[in-house]
CSV table of C-alpha atoms in Angstrom, one decimal:
chain,number,residue,atom,x,y,z
A,420,MET,CA,38.0,48.3,4.9
A,421,ILE,CA,34.1,49.6,3.9
A,422,ASN,CA,32.0,51.5,6.1
A,423,VAL,CA,28.1,50.2,5.7
A,424,GLY,CA,25.1,51.4,6.9
A,425,ILE,CA,22.4,49.7,7.4
A,426,ALA,CA,19.2,52.1,7.4
A,427,GLY,CA,16.1,49.9,8.4
A,428,ALA,CA,18.1,48.1,11.0
A,429,THR,CA,15.3,46.8,13.9
A,430,GLY,CA,13.8,44.8,10.8
A,431,TYR,CA,14.1,41.0,10.4
A,432,ALA,CA,16.5,41.9,7.7
A,433,GLY,CA,17.6,44.2,9.0
A,434,LYS,CA,18.7,42.1,11.7
A,435,GLU,CA,19.6,39.5,9.8
A,436,LEU,CA,22.6,41.8,7.9
A,437,ILE,CA,23.7,43.1,11.8
A,438,LYS,CA,24.4,39.6,12.2
A,439,VAL,CA,26.1,38.7,8.5
A,440,LEU,CA,28.3,41.5,8.7
A,441,LEU,CA,29.5,41.3,12.0
A,442,HIS,CA,31.4,38.5,10.6
A,443,HIS,CA,32.7,40.2,8.0
A,444,PRO,CA,36.3,40.9,7.5
A,445,ASN,CA,36.2,43.2,5.2
A,446,ALA,CA,33.3,45.6,6.5
A,447,ARG,CA,32.7,47.8,9.5
A,448,ILE,CA,29.1,49.1,10.5
A,449,THR,CA,29.1,53.0,11.3
A,450,GLY,CA,25.5,53.5,11.3
A,451,LEU,CA,22.4,51.7,12.2
A,452,TYR,CA,18.5,53.1,11.3
A,453,SER,CA,15.3,53.4,11.3
A,454,THR,CA,11.6,55.1,10.3
A,455,SER,CA,9.7,54.2,13.7
A,456,GLU,CA,11.6,53.8,16.2
A,457,GLU,CA,12.7,55.7,19.3
A,458,PRO,CA,16.7,56.4,19.1
A,459,LYS,CA,18.5,53.4,20.8
A,460,ALA,CA,21.2,50.7,21.2
A,461,ILE,CA,20.7,48.7,18.4
A,462,SER,CA,21.1,46.4,21.7
A,463,ASP,CA,18.3,46.8,23.6
A,464,ILE,CA,16.1,46.7,21.4
A,465,TYR,CA,18.2,43.4,20.3
A,466,PRO,CA,19.8,41.9,23.4
A,467,GLU,CA,21.4,39.3,21.4
A,468,PHE,CA,23.7,42.7,20.0
A,469,ARG,CA,24.9,42.5,24.2
A,470,GLY,CA,28.9,43.2,24.4
A,471,LYS,CA,28.6,42.1,19.9
A,472,ILE,CA,27.8,46.1,18.6
A,473,ASN,CA,26.8,48.7,20.9
A,474,LEU,CA,25.5,51.2,18.2
A,475,PRO,CA,22.7,53.6,18.4
A,476,CYS,CA,19.7,52.7,15.8
A,477,ASN,CA,19.1,56.3,15.0
A,478,ARG,CA,15.8,58.1,13.3
A,479,LEU,CA,16.7,57.6,9.5
A,480,GLU,CA,18.8,61.4,7.5
A,481,LEU,CA,19.9,61.7,4.7
A,482,LYS,CA,22.8,64.2,5.9
A,483,GLU,CA,24.2,61.3,9.3
A,484,LEU,CA,24.1,58.1,5.6
A,485,VAL,CA,25.8,60.1,3.8
A,486,SER,CA,28.8,61.5,6.3
A,487,LYS,CA,29.8,58.0,7.8
A,488,CYS,CA,28.7,55.2,5.0
A,489,ASP,CA,30.7,54.5,2.1
A,490,LEU,CA,27.3,52.0,1.2
A,491,VAL,CA,23.9,51.7,2.2
A,492,PHE,CA,22.4,48.8,2.5
A,493,LEU,CA,17.7,49.7,3.0
A,494,ALA,CA,15.9,47.3,4.9
A,495,LEU,CA,12.8,49.5,5.0
A,496,PRO,CA,8.8,49.6,3.4
A,497,HIS,CA,8.6,49.2,0.1
A,498,THR,CA,8.0,52.6,-1.8
A,499,ILE,CA,10.3,54.4,1.2
A,500,SER,CA,13.3,53.8,-1.0
A,501,MET,CA,12.9,55.7,-3.8
A,502,ASP,CA,12.7,58.9,-1.2
A,503,ILE,CA,16.1,58.4,-0.6
A,504,VAL,CA,18.4,57.5,-3.5
A,505,PRO,CA,19.2,60.1,-5.3
A,506,GLY,CA,20.5,61.3,-2.7
A,507,LEU,CA,22.3,58.5,-1.7
A,508,LEU,CA,23.8,58.0,-5.7
A,509,GLY,CA,24.2,62.1,-5.8
A,510,ALA,CA,26.5,61.6,-2.9
A,511,GLY,CA,28.7,59.1,-5.0
A,512,LYS,CA,27.2,56.4,-2.3
A,513,ARG,CA,26.7,52.7,-3.1
A,514,VAL,CA,23.1,51.6,-2.6
A,515,ILE,CA,21.5,47.6,-2.2
A,516,ASP,CA,17.7,48.5,-2.0
A,517,LEU,CA,16.6,45.9,-0.5
A,518,SER,CA,13.3,46.4,-1.7
A,519,ALA,CA,11.2,46.7,-4.4
A,520,ASP,CA,11.5,49.6,-5.3
A,521,TYR,CA,14.5,49.7,-7.8
A,522,ARG,CA,13.5,45.7,-9.1
A,523,LEU,CA,9.5,46.8,-11.7
A,524,LYS,CA,11.3,48.6,-15.0
A,525,ASP,CA,8.3,49.9,-15.9
A,526,PRO,CA,7.2,52.1,-13.2
A,527,LYS,CA,3.2,51.7,-14.2
A,528,ILE,CA,3.8,48.1,-13.3
A,529,TYR,CA,5.2,49.4,-10.0
A,530,GLU,CA,2.1,50.5,-9.6
A,531,HIS,CA,-0.4,48.4,-10.3
A,532,PHE,CA,1.5,46.1,-7.9
A,533,TYR,CA,2.5,48.3,-5.1
A,534,LYS,CA,-0.1,51.0,-5.6
A,535,ALA,CA,2.7,54.0,-5.6
A,536,LYS,CA,3.1,57.0,-8.1
A,537,HIS,CA,7.5,56.2,-8.7
A,538,LYS,CA,9.7,59.3,-8.1
A,539,ASP,CA,12.9,57.8,-8.9
A,540,GLU,CA,12.9,56.7,-12.5
A,541,SER,CA,16.4,57.3,-13.3
A,542,GLY,CA,17.5,55.5,-10.4
A,543,LEU,CA,14.9,52.4,-11.7
A,544,LYS,CA,16.7,52.5,-15.4
A,545,GLU,CA,19.9,52.8,-13.3
A,546,SER,CA,19.4,50.1,-10.9
A,547,VAL,CA,21.2,46.2,-11.5
A,548,TYR,CA,19.5,43.0,-11.0
A,549,GLY,CA,20.8,41.4,-7.4
A,550,LEU,CA,20.2,38.2,-8.8
A,551,PRO,CA,24.2,37.5,-8.9
A,552,GLU,CA,23.4,33.4,-10.9
A,553,ILE,CA,22.4,35.3,-13.6
A,554,ASN,CA,24.1,39.0,-13.7
A,555,ARG,CA,27.2,39.4,-11.8
A,556,GLY,CA,29.2,41.2,-14.3
A,557,LYS,CA,26.7,43.8,-13.9
A,558,ILE,CA,26.7,44.3,-10.4
A,559,LYS,CA,30.3,44.9,-10.4
A,560,ASN,CA,30.2,47.6,-11.1
A,561,ALA,CA,27.4,49.2,-10.1
A,562,ARG,CA,26.6,51.9,-7.6
A,563,LEU,CA,21.7,50.8,-6.6
A,564,VAL,CA,21.5,47.3,-7.0
A,565,ALA,CA,17.7,46.3,-6.7
A,566,ASN,CA,18.1,42.6,-4.4
A,567,PRO,CA,15.9,40.8,-5.4
A,568,GLY,CA,12.6,39.0,-3.6
A,569,CYS,CA,12.8,36.3,-2.1
A,570,TYR,CA,9.8,33.8,-3.7
A,571,SER,CA,11.5,35.9,-7.1
A,572,THR,CA,15.2,34.3,-6.2
A,573,ALA,CA,13.7,30.5,-5.0
A,574,ALA,CA,11.3,30.8,-8.3
A,575,ILE,CA,14.2,32.4,-11.1
A,576,LEU,CA,17.3,30.4,-9.8
A,577,ALA,CA,15.0,27.1,-10.2
A,578,LEU,CA,14.0,28.7,-14.1
A,579,ALA,CA,16.7,29.5,-15.0
A,580,PRO,CA,18.1,26.8,-17.0
A,581,LEU,CA,15.6,25.6,-18.4
A,582,VAL,CA,14.3,29.1,-19.8
A,583,ALA,CA,17.1,30.3,-20.7
A,584,LEU,CA,18.4,26.7,-23.3
A,585,ALA,CA,15.2,25.1,-23.7
A,586,PRO,CA,12.6,28.4,-24.1
A,587,ALA,CA,10.7,26.8,-26.6
A,588,GLU,CA,10.0,23.6,-25.2
A,589,LEU,CA,8.4,25.1,-21.9
A,590,GLY,CA,4.4,25.4,-21.7
A,591,ALA,CA,1.8,25.9,-18.4
A,592,ILE,CA,4.7,27.0,-15.5
A,593,ILE,CA,3.0,26.9,-12.0
A,594,ILE,CA,4.7,27.9,-9.0
A,595,ASP,CA,3.6,26.5,-5.5
A,596,GLY,CA,5.3,28.6,-2.9
A,597,LYS,CA,5.0,28.7,0.8
A,598,SER,CA,7.4,31.1,2.7
A,599,GLY,CA,7.5,30.7,7.1
A,600,VAL,CA,5.6,34.2,8.8
A,601,THR,CA,9.2,36.3,8.4
A,602,GLY,CA,8.4,36.8,5.0
A,603,ALA,CA,5.8,40.1,5.9
A,604,GLY,CA,8.1,41.8,7.9
A,605,LYS,CA,8.3,42.5,11.3
A,606,LYS,CA,4.5,44.4,11.1
A,607,MET,CA,0.9,44.7,13.1
A,608,ALA,CA,-1.5,42.8,11.3
A,609,PRO,CA,-4.4,41.0,12.3
A,610,GLU,CA,-3.4,37.9,10.2
A,611,LEU,CA,-0.4,38.0,10.7
A,612,LEU,CA,-0.4,36.6,15.4
A,613,PHE,CA,1.0,34.0,16.6
A,614,PRO,CA,-3.0,31.8,16.7
A,615,GLU,CA,-4.0,33.4,13.2
A,616,VAL,CA,-0.4,31.8,12.0
A,617,ASN,CA,0.2,28.6,14.8
A,618,GLU,CA,-1.4,25.2,13.8
A,619,ASP,CA,-3.6,26.5,9.8
A,620,PHE,CA,-1.6,27.0,6.1
A,621,LYS,CA,-3.6,29.1,3.7
A,622,ALA,CA,-3.1,30.5,0.1
A,623,TYR,CA,-3.3,33.9,0.1
A,624,LYS,CA,-2.4,36.6,-3.0
A,625,VAL,CA,-3.4,34.0,-5.1
A,626,ASN,CA,-1.6,34.4,-8.8
A,627,VAL,CA,-1.3,38.3,-7.7
A,628,HIS,CA,1.3,38.4,-5.3
A,629,GLN,CA,3.4,41.1,-6.1
A,630,HIS,CA,6.9,39.0,-6.2
A,631,ILE,CA,4.9,38.3,-9.5
A,632,PRO,CA,5.9,40.1,-12.9
A,633,GLU,CA,9.4,40.5,-11.0
A,634,ILE,CA,9.2,36.5,-12.4
A,635,LYS,CA,7.9,37.5,-15.6
A,636,GLN,CA,10.7,39.8,-16.6
A,637,ILE,CA,13.5,38.2,-15.2
A,638,LEU,CA,12.3,34.4,-16.9
A,639,SER,CA,11.7,36.6,-20.5
A,640,LYS,CA,14.8,38.3,-19.8
A,641,LEU,CA,16.0,35.4,-20.6
A,642,SER,CA,14.8,33.3,-22.5
A,643,GLY,CA,13.9,36.3,-24.9
A,644,ARG,CA,10.4,35.6,-25.0
A,645,LYS,CA,7.9,36.6,-23.4
A,646,ILE,CA,6.6,33.3,-20.7
A,647,ALA,CA,4.0,33.6,-17.8
A,648,VAL,CA,3.4,31.2,-15.2
A,649,THR,CA,0.8,30.6,-12.5
A,650,PHE,CA,2.2,31.4,-9.0
A,651,VAL,CA,0.2,30.5,-5.3
A,652,ALA,CA,1.9,32.0,-2.2
A,653,HIS,CA,1.1,30.2,0.8
A,654,LEU,CA,2.2,31.0,4.1
A,655,LEU,CA,3.6,28.5,7.1
A,656,PRO,CA,3.2,29.0,10.5
A,657,LEU,CA,6.9,29.2,10.2
A,658,ASN,CA,9.5,32.0,11.5
A,659,ARG,CA,11.4,31.4,7.8
A,660,GLY,CA,12.1,29.7,4.7
A,661,ILE,CA,11.0,29.4,1.7
A,662,LEU,CA,10.1,26.1,-0.1
A,663,GLU,CA,8.9,25.9,-3.8
A,664,THR,CA,7.7,23.4,-5.4
A,665,ILE,CA,7.2,23.9,-9.6
A,666,TYR,CA,5.7,22.2,-12.0
A,667,VAL,CA,6.5,23.0,-16.3
A,668,ILE,CA,4.0,21.3,-19.2
A,669,LYS,CA,6.3,20.2,-21.5
A,670,ASN,CA,4.8,21.7,-25.3
A,671,GLN,CA,4.3,19.2,-26.9
A,672,LYS,CA,4.0,21.7,-29.9
A,673,SER,CA,7.5,21.4,-30.6
A,674,LYS,CA,9.0,19.3,-32.6
A,675,ASN,CA,12.6,18.8,-32.0
A,676,PRO,CA,12.5,18.9,-27.7
A,677,CYS,CA,16.1,19.0,-25.8
A,678,LEU,CA,14.7,18.5,-22.3
A,679,PRO,CA,15.1,15.4,-21.1
A,680,VAL,CA,11.1,15.4,-20.4
A,681,GLY,CA,10.3,11.1,-19.7
A,682,ARG,CA,13.9,9.2,-19.9
A,683,LYS,CA,16.1,9.9,-17.1
A,684,ASN,CA,16.6,12.9,-15.2
A,685,GLN,CA,21.4,12.3,-14.9
A,686,ASN,CA,20.7,14.4,-18.7
A,687,LEU,CA,18.7,17.0,-17.2
A,688,ASN,CA,20.5,16.5,-13.6
A,689,ALA,CA,23.7,17.4,-15.7
A,690,LEU,CA,21.8,20.5,-17.9
A,691,TYR,CA,21.2,22.6,-13.8
A,692,LYS,CA,24.6,21.7,-12.7
A,693,LYS,CA,26.7,23.2,-15.8
A,694,PHE,CA,24.5,25.8,-15.8
A,695,TYR,CA,25.2,26.4,-11.6
A,696,LYS,CA,29.0,25.4,-11.9
A,697,ASN,CA,30.4,28.2,-10.4
A,698,GLU,CA,28.2,29.7,-8.7
A,699,PRO,CA,28.9,29.6,-5.0
A,700,PHE,CA,25.2,29.3,-3.7
A,701,VAL,CA,23.4,27.6,-5.3
A,702,ARG,CA,23.8,22.8,-5.3
A,703,ILE,CA,21.6,20.6,-7.5
A,704,ARG,CA,20.5,17.8,-5.7
A,705,GLU,CA,21.3,13.9,-6.9
A,706,GLU,CA,18.3,12.3,-8.8
A,707,GLY,CA,15.6,11.5,-6.8
A,708,ASP,CA,16.4,14.2,-4.0
A,709,PHE,CA,15.3,16.6,-2.7
A,710,PRO,CA,15.2,19.6,-0.5
A,711,ARG,CA,13.5,20.5,2.5
A,712,LEU,CA,13.6,23.8,4.8
A,713,LYS,CA,16.2,22.7,7.1
A,714,ASP,CA,19.3,22.3,4.7
A,715,VAL,CA,18.8,25.4,3.7
A,716,THR,CA,17.9,27.6,7.2
A,717,GLY,CA,20.0,29.9,7.8
A,718,THR,CA,22.5,29.4,5.0
A,719,ASN,CA,22.6,31.9,1.9
A,720,PHE,CA,21.8,28.1,-0.6
A,721,CYS,CA,19.4,27.4,-2.5
A,722,ASP,CA,19.2,23.8,-3.4
A,723,ILE,CA,16.7,22.1,-6.1
A,724,GLY,CA,15.2,18.5,-6.9
A,725,ILE,CA,14.6,17.8,-9.9
A,726,LYS,CA,12.2,15.5,-11.1
A,727,ALA,CA,11.4,14.8,-15.0
A,728,ASP,CA,8.4,12.5,-15.2
A,729,SER,CA,5.8,11.6,-18.4
A,730,ASP,CA,5.4,15.2,-19.7
A,731,THR,CA,5.6,17.5,-16.8
A,732,LEU,CA,9.3,18.7,-15.0
A,733,ILE,CA,8.7,19.2,-11.5
A,734,ILE,CA,11.4,21.9,-9.5
A,735,ILE,CA,11.8,21.9,-6.0
A,736,ALA,CA,13.5,25.2,-4.9
A,737,ALA,CA,14.3,26.2,-0.7
A,738,ILE,CA,16.2,29.2,0.6
A,739,ASP,CA,16.1,30.8,4.0
A,740,ASN,CA,14.1,34.1,2.7
A,741,LEU,CA,15.6,36.6,5.5
A,742,LEU,CA,19.4,35.3,3.5
A,743,LYS,CA,19.3,34.0,0.2
A,744,GLY,CA,16.2,36.0,-0.6
A,745,ALA,CA,17.0,39.1,1.5
A,746,SER,CA,20.0,40.0,3.8
A,747,GLY,CA,22.9,36.8,2.3
A,748,GLN,CA,22.3,37.8,-0.9
A,749,ALA,CA,22.7,41.5,-0.6
A,750,VAL,CA,26.0,40.8,1.0
A,751,GLN,CA,27.1,38.0,-1.4
A,752,ASN,CA,26.7,41.5,-4.1
A,753,MET,CA,27.7,43.5,-0.9
A,754,ASN,CA,31.0,40.9,-1.2
A,755,ILE,CA,31.0,41.5,-5.6
A,756,MET,CA,30.5,45.1,-5.5
A,757,TYR,CA,33.9,45.7,-3.7
A,758,ASN,CA,35.9,42.7,-5.5
A,759,PHE,CA,35.4,40.7,-2.1
A,760,PRO,CA,35.8,37.1,-1.3
A,761,GLU,CA,31.5,36.4,-2.7
A,762,GLY,CA,32.2,33.9,0.1
A,763,ALA,CA,32.7,36.6,2.9
A,764,ALA,CA,30.7,36.0,5.6
A,765,LEU,CA,28.6,33.9,4.1
A,766,LEU,CA,30.1,30.0,4.0
């Protein structure tokens, strides 16, 4: 049994972490913390936890984290974690950071997209990108895991087999992403108010979204060459869920094609199924079967459907942005780090 703390327990991701960890057979929540709330019982903040967990949610203090926890989940706004991580690592604690502070290896790129200078380049070098399907071996021994972004999780899982096995065949990659409102976090912003979101649908951060460099960084590493993407995010008038439709244009200059573009989808489905055959949380659909949000909401699964059409591949991926896109994946990473069953509290 390990003792875990959650910093940022009052946010959407923090709340989901509590819900999942309450059912974990090998982890015990010993500390809940917030940077914004006045100290009060978590069951007063979220009445659904009454009778389930009665811990106070205290102001975030490094000394208390160190004294009470073996592992700390940091579900904090971007730019805050890098102030806390060095002290936690120095005290021998393990950390799973759900913010973007340790995802991008180039501090200049981080500064460009998050408008803040990175304060912990040592931790940035040490951090392991926490996408289990491509990094399980490194996650197992990591002290600091950078939990992926929600859009990034769906996009990378949808594209990983192609960029890893057939990078020369890929031309343009266009990602059309749609997310529920909880993807923006629990913050007061006029554009996220119910009357503004309800009965509306819009694009935002068009091809400048902060998850773009994250997607490019991981896909380029998988392929061994620079991968470019065009990414447009959209806000759905829903609480949760991400659905991405990805268009991959085949490289017309390729003389030895290995992608079954224009053939039956079974060959491409077989490639995906083989790539993910040992992955408990990736489900590849059969030909002509495509995921929708209801298939994955409330789960840690990523569902993927594929269609080969003329010179274009169309890949549709769906996840719950608060689970596989955040807290569920964080617990999956914890399970790997401590050699617990990977599906513990998630299946």
